Short mmCIF file of C-alpha atoms in Angstrom, two decimals:
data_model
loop_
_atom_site.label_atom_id
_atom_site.label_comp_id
_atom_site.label_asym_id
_atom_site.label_seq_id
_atom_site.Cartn_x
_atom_site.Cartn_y
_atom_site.Cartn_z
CA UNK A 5 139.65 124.46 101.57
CA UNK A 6 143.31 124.26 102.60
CA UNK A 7 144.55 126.62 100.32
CA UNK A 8 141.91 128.84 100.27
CA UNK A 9 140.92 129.07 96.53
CA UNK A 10 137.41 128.99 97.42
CA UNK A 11 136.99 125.32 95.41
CA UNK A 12 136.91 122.19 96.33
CA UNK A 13 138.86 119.27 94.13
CA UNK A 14 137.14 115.81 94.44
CA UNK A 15 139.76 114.60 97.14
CA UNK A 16 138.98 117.46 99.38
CA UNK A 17 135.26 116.49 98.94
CA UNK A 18 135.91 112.89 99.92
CA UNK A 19 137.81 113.74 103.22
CA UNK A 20 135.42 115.91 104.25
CA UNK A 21 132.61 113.79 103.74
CA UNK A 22 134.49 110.96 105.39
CA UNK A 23 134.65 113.19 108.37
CA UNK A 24 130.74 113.93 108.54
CA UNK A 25 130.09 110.36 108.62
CA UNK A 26 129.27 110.03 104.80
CA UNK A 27 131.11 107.44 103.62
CA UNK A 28 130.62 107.84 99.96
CA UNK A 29 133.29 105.53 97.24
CA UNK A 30 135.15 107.78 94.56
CA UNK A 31 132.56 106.42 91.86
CA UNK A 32 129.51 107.51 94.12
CA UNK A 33 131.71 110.92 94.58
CA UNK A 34 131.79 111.57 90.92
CA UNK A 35 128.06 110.69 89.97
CA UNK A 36 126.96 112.69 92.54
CA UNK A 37 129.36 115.81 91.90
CA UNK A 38 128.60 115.80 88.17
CA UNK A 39 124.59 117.13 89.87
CA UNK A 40 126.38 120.49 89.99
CA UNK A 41 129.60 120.48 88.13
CA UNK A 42 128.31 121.53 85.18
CA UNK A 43 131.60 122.79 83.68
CA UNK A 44 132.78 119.47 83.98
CA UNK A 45 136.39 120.56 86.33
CA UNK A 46 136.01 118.43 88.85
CA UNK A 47 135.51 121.52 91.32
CA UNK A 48 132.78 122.40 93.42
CA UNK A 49 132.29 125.93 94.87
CA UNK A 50 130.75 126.57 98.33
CA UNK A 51 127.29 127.60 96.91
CA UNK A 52 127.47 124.18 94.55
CA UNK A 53 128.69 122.06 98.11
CA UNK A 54 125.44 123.49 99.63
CA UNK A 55 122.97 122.42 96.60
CA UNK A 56 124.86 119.30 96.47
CA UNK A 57 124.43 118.45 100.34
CA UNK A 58 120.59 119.93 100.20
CA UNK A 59 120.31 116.58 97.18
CA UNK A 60 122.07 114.15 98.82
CA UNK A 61 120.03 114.47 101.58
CA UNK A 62 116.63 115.15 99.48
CA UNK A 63 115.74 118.01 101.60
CA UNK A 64 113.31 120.56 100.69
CA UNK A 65 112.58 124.23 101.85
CA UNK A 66 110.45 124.77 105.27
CA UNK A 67 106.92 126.13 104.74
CA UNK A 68 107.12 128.09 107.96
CA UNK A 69 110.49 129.71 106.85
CA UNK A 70 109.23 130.64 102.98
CA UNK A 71 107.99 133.68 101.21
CA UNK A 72 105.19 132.27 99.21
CA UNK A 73 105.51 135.30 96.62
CA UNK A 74 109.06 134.02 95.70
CA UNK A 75 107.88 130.27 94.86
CA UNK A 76 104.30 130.89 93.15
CA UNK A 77 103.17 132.68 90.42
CA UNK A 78 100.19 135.29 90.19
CA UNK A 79 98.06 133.03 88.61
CA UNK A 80 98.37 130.18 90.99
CA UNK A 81 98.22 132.45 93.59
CA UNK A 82 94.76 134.19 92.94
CA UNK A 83 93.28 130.57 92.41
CA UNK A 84 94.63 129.63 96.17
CA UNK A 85 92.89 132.81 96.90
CA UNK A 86 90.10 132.55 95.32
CA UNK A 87 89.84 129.06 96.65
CA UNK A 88 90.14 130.57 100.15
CA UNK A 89 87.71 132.79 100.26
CA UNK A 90 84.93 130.54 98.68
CA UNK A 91 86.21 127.80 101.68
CA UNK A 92 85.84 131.10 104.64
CA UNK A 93 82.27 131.92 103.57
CA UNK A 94 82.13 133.98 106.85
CA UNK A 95 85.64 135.77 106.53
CA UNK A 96 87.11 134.40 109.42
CA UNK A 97 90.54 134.51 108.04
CA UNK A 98 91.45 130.78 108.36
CA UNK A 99 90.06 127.85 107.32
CA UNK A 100 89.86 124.16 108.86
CA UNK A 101 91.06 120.91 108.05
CA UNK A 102 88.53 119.91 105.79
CA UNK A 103 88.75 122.85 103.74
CA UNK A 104 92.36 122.72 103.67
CA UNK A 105 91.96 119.42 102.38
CA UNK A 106 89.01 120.07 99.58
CA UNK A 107 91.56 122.90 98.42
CA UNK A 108 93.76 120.04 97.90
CA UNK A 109 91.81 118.11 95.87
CA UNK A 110 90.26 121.02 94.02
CA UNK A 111 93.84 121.85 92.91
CA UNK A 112 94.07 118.49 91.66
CA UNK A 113 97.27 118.00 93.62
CA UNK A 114 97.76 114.18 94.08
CA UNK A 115 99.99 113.77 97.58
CA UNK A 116 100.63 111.29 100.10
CA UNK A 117 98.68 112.02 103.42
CA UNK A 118 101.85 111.72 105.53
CA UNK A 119 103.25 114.19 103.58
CA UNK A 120 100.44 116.56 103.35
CA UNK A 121 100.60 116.02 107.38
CA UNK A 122 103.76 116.96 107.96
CA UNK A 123 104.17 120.44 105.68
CA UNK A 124 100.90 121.62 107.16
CA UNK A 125 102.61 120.47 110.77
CA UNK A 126 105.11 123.43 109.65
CA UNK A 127 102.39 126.17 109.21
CA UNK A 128 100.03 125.38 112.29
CA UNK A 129 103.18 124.88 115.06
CA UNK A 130 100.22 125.22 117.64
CA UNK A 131 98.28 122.49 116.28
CA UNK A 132 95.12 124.36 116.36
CA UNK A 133 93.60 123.15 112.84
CA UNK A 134 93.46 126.73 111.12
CA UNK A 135 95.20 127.86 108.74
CA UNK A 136 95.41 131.49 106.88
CA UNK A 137 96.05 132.65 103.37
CA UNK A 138 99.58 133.03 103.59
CA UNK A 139 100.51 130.03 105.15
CA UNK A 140 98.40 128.38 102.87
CA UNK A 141 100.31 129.55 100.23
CA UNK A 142 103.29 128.54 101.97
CA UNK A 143 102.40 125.63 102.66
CA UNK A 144 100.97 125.16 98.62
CA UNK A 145 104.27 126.29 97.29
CA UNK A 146 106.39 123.36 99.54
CA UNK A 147 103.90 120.69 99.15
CA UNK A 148 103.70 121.09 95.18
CA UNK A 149 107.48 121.23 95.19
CA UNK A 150 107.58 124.31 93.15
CA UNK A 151 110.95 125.70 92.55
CA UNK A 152 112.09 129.66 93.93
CA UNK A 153 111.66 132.15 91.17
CA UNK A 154 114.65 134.07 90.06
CA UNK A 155 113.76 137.37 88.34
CA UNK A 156 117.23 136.41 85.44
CA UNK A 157 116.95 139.99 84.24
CA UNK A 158 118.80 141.43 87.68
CA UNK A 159 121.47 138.60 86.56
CA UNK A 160 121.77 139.69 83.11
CA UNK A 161 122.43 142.27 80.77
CA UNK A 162 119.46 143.61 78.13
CA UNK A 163 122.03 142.33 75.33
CA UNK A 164 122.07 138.78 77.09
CA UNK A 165 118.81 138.40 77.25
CA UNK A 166 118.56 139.40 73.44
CA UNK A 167 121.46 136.81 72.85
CA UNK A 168 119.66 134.23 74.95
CA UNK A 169 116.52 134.84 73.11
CA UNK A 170 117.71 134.74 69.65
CA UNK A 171 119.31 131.08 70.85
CA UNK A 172 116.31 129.65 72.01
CA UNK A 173 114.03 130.57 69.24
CA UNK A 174 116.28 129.16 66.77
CA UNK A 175 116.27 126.00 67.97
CA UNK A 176 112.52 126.07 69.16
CA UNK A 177 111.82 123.94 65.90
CA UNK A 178 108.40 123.42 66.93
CA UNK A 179 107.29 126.81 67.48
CA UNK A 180 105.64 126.10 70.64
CA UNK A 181 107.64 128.72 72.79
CA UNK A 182 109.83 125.82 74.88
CA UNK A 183 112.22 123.17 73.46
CA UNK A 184 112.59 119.59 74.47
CA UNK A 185 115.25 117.65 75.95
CA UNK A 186 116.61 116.92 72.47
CA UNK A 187 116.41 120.31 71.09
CA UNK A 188 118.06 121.27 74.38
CA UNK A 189 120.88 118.82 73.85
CA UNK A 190 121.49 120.58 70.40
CA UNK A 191 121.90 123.83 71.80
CA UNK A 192 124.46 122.69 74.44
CA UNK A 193 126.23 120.83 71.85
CA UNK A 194 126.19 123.47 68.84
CA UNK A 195 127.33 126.01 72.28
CA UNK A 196 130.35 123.71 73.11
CA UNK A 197 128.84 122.40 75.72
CA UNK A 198 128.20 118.78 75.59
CA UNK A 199 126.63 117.48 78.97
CA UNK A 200 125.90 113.77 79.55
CA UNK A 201 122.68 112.18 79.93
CA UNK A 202 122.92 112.28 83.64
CA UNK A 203 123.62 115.63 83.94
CA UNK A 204 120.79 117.03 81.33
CA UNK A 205 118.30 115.08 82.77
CA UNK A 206 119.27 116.71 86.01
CA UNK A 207 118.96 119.97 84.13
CA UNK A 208 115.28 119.30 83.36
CA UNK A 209 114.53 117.52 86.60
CA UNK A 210 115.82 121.26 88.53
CA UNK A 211 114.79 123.91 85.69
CA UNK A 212 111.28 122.60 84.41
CA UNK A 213 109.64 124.51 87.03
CA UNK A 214 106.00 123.77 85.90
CA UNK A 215 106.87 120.28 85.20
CA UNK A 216 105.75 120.59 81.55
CA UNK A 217 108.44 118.52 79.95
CA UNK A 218 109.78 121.13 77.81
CA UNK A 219 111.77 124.36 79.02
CA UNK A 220 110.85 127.74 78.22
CA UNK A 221 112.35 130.75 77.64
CA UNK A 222 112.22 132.76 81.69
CA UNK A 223 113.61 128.57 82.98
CA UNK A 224 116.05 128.50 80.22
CA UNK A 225 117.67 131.71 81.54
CA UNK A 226 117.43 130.82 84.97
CA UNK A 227 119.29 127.76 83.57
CA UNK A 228 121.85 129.08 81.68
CA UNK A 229 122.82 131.84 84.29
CA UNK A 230 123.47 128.58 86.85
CA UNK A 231 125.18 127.25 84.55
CA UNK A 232 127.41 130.16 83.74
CA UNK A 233 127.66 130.94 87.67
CA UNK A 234 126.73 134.42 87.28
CA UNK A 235 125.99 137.17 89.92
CA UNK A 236 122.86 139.50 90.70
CA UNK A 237 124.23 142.81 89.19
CA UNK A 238 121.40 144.82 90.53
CA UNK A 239 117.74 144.91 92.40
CA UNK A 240 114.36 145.46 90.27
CA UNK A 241 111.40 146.17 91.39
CA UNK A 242 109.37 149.28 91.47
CA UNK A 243 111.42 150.84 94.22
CA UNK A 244 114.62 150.83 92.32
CA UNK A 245 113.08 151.02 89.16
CA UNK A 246 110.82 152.60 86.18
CA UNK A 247 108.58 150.71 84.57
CA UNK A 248 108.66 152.95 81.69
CA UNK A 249 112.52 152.91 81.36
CA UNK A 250 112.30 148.92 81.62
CA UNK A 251 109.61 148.66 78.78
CA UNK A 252 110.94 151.06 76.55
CA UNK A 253 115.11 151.13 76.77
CA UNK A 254 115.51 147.73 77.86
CA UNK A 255 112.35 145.24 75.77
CA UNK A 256 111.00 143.86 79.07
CA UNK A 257 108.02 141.82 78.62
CA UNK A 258 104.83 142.19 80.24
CA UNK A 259 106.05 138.78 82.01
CA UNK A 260 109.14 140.01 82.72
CA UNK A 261 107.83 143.30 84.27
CA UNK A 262 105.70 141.22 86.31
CA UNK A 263 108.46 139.24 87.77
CA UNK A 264 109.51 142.17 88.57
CA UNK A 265 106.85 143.64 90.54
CA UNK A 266 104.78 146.12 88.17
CA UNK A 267 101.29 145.53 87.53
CA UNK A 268 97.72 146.99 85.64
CA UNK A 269 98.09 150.21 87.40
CA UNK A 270 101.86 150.33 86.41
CA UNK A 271 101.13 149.22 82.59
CA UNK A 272 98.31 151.65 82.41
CA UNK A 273 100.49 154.48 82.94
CA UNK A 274 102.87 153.40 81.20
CA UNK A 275 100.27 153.22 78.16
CA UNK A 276 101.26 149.31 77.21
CA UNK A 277 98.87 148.24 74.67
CA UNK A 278 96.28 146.44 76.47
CA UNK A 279 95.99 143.48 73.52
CA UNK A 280 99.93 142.75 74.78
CA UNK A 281 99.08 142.65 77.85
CA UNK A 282 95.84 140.19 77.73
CA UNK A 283 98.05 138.19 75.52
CA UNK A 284 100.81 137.83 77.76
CA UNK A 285 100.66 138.70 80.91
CA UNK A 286 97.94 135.75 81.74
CA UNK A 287 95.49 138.59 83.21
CA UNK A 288 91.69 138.28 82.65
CA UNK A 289 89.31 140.97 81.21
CA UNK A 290 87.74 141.17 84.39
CA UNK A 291 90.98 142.27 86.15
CA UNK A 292 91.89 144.68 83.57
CA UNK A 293 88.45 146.36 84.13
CA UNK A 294 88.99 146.72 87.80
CA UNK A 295 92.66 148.37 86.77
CA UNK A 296 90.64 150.98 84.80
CA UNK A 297 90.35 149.64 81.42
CA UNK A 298 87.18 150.81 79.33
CA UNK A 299 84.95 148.36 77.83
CA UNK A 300 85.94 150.48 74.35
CA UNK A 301 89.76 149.73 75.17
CA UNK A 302 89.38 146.05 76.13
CA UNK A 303 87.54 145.84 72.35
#
């Protein structure tokens, strides 16, 4: 960055690849530039250099240098515990091999062995065959390639969201809560934004974070502020923030004040209707009787 403008220009990119060794041709350059050029000017920032080195070389995140809690959701994450406990019948704490491996297939989660091998290699650095719960989350989270949640709402402003919202339902044609690649292309185009096939499959391939096929609404605004390069403007959680304030002033969702660290005990105080919160916060009745909830209330 010779002249310091923080930006790359595709020559700069090809000298300094030539220099590491990577002898890429202006074509290859350009195909693999337009993975995180989105705006289409032929720049590429230092945070876009990194993601586009991190493809390029296909690597993936270290289980043994993760927080599980940022890659899984609750819900997948009380089935790997529940799945834990049932495999430590005697509440050792760990669990062998062979459990590890009938979690696996319980899961349903369809991996080479060599692979398996070497992201559990990451989480047992002794070799000693046992693993605990959090490294088996860890280690879940990097084998199933899951993607690292980003809570949007400390990225964007209540009347963004709203904006961002009103977008996606109107082209949500089917009324399934996520759109398709071809309603996506629509929005982009109707937005001024017209991508190219390569680069909105690349979209999907990064932003589909429960490989579904379609996109909904928390990955399209993870999407859309990576595409608009925007920066964290605060921190929230339930140190920094009221759960109250966030329901009330600013229309979080129970999904939303999830992400962002509340929970039963939070919503109960808060006196969210417990129908809303069965609906969409993915809880069961059983957990919302151990947060307090009477049978009377759960009617």
């Amino acid at each position: 960055d010779t002249e310091g403008t923080g930006i790359l220009c595709e020559a700069q990119l090809h000298g300094m690849f030539k220099k590491l060794g990577k002898n890429l041709s202006r074509q290859q350059l350009r195909e693999v530039m337009k993975e995180v050029d989105f705006n289409g000017n032929g720049e590429v920032e230092f945070e876009e250099l990194c993601v586009l080195e991190i493809k390029m070389c296909r690597m993936r995140p270290r289980a043994d240098l993760i927080d599980h809690r940022e890659y899984l959701d609750e819900g997948t994450a009380r089935r790997l515990e529940a799945l834990f406990v049932q495999q430590d019948p005697f509440g050792r704490g760990s669990i062998g091999l062979t459990e590890l491996h009938r979690i696996i297939e319980i899961m349903g989660c369809k991996v080479p062995q060599e692979e398996v091998e070497e992201v559990r290699a990451e989480v047992d650095k002794d070799d000693i065959g046992e693993i605990e719960f959090d490294k088996l989350c860890a280690f879940w989270a990097v084998l199933t390639k899951q993607r690292k949640r980003i809570n949007y709402r400390e990225f964007l402003a209540a009347e963004q969201v709203a904006s961002f919202r009103r977008m996606f339902e109107m082209f949500d044609t089917r009324g399934e809560r996520g759109i398709c690649r071809s309603e996506l292309d629509q929005l982009f185009r109707q937005s001024g934004l017209a991508l190219k096939k390569q680069q909105l499959n690349a979209l999907l391939r990064d932003f589909d974070a429960d490989g579904s096929g379609d996109i909904d609404f928390e990955e399209f605004c993870v999407m859309m502020l990576r595409l608009k390069g925007l920066r964290r403007r605060r921190c929230i959680n339930p140190e920094t923030a009221d759960c109250l304030d966030l329901w009330r002033e600013e229309n979080f969702s129970i999904r939303e004040l999830q992400h962002s660290g509340f929970g039963l005990d939070d919503f109960r105080k808060v006196g969210i209707p417990v129908g809303k919160i069965y609906a969409e916060g993915k809880v069961s009745a059983l957990e919302l009787r151990r947060a307090g909830y009477t049978p009377a209330e759960l009617r």
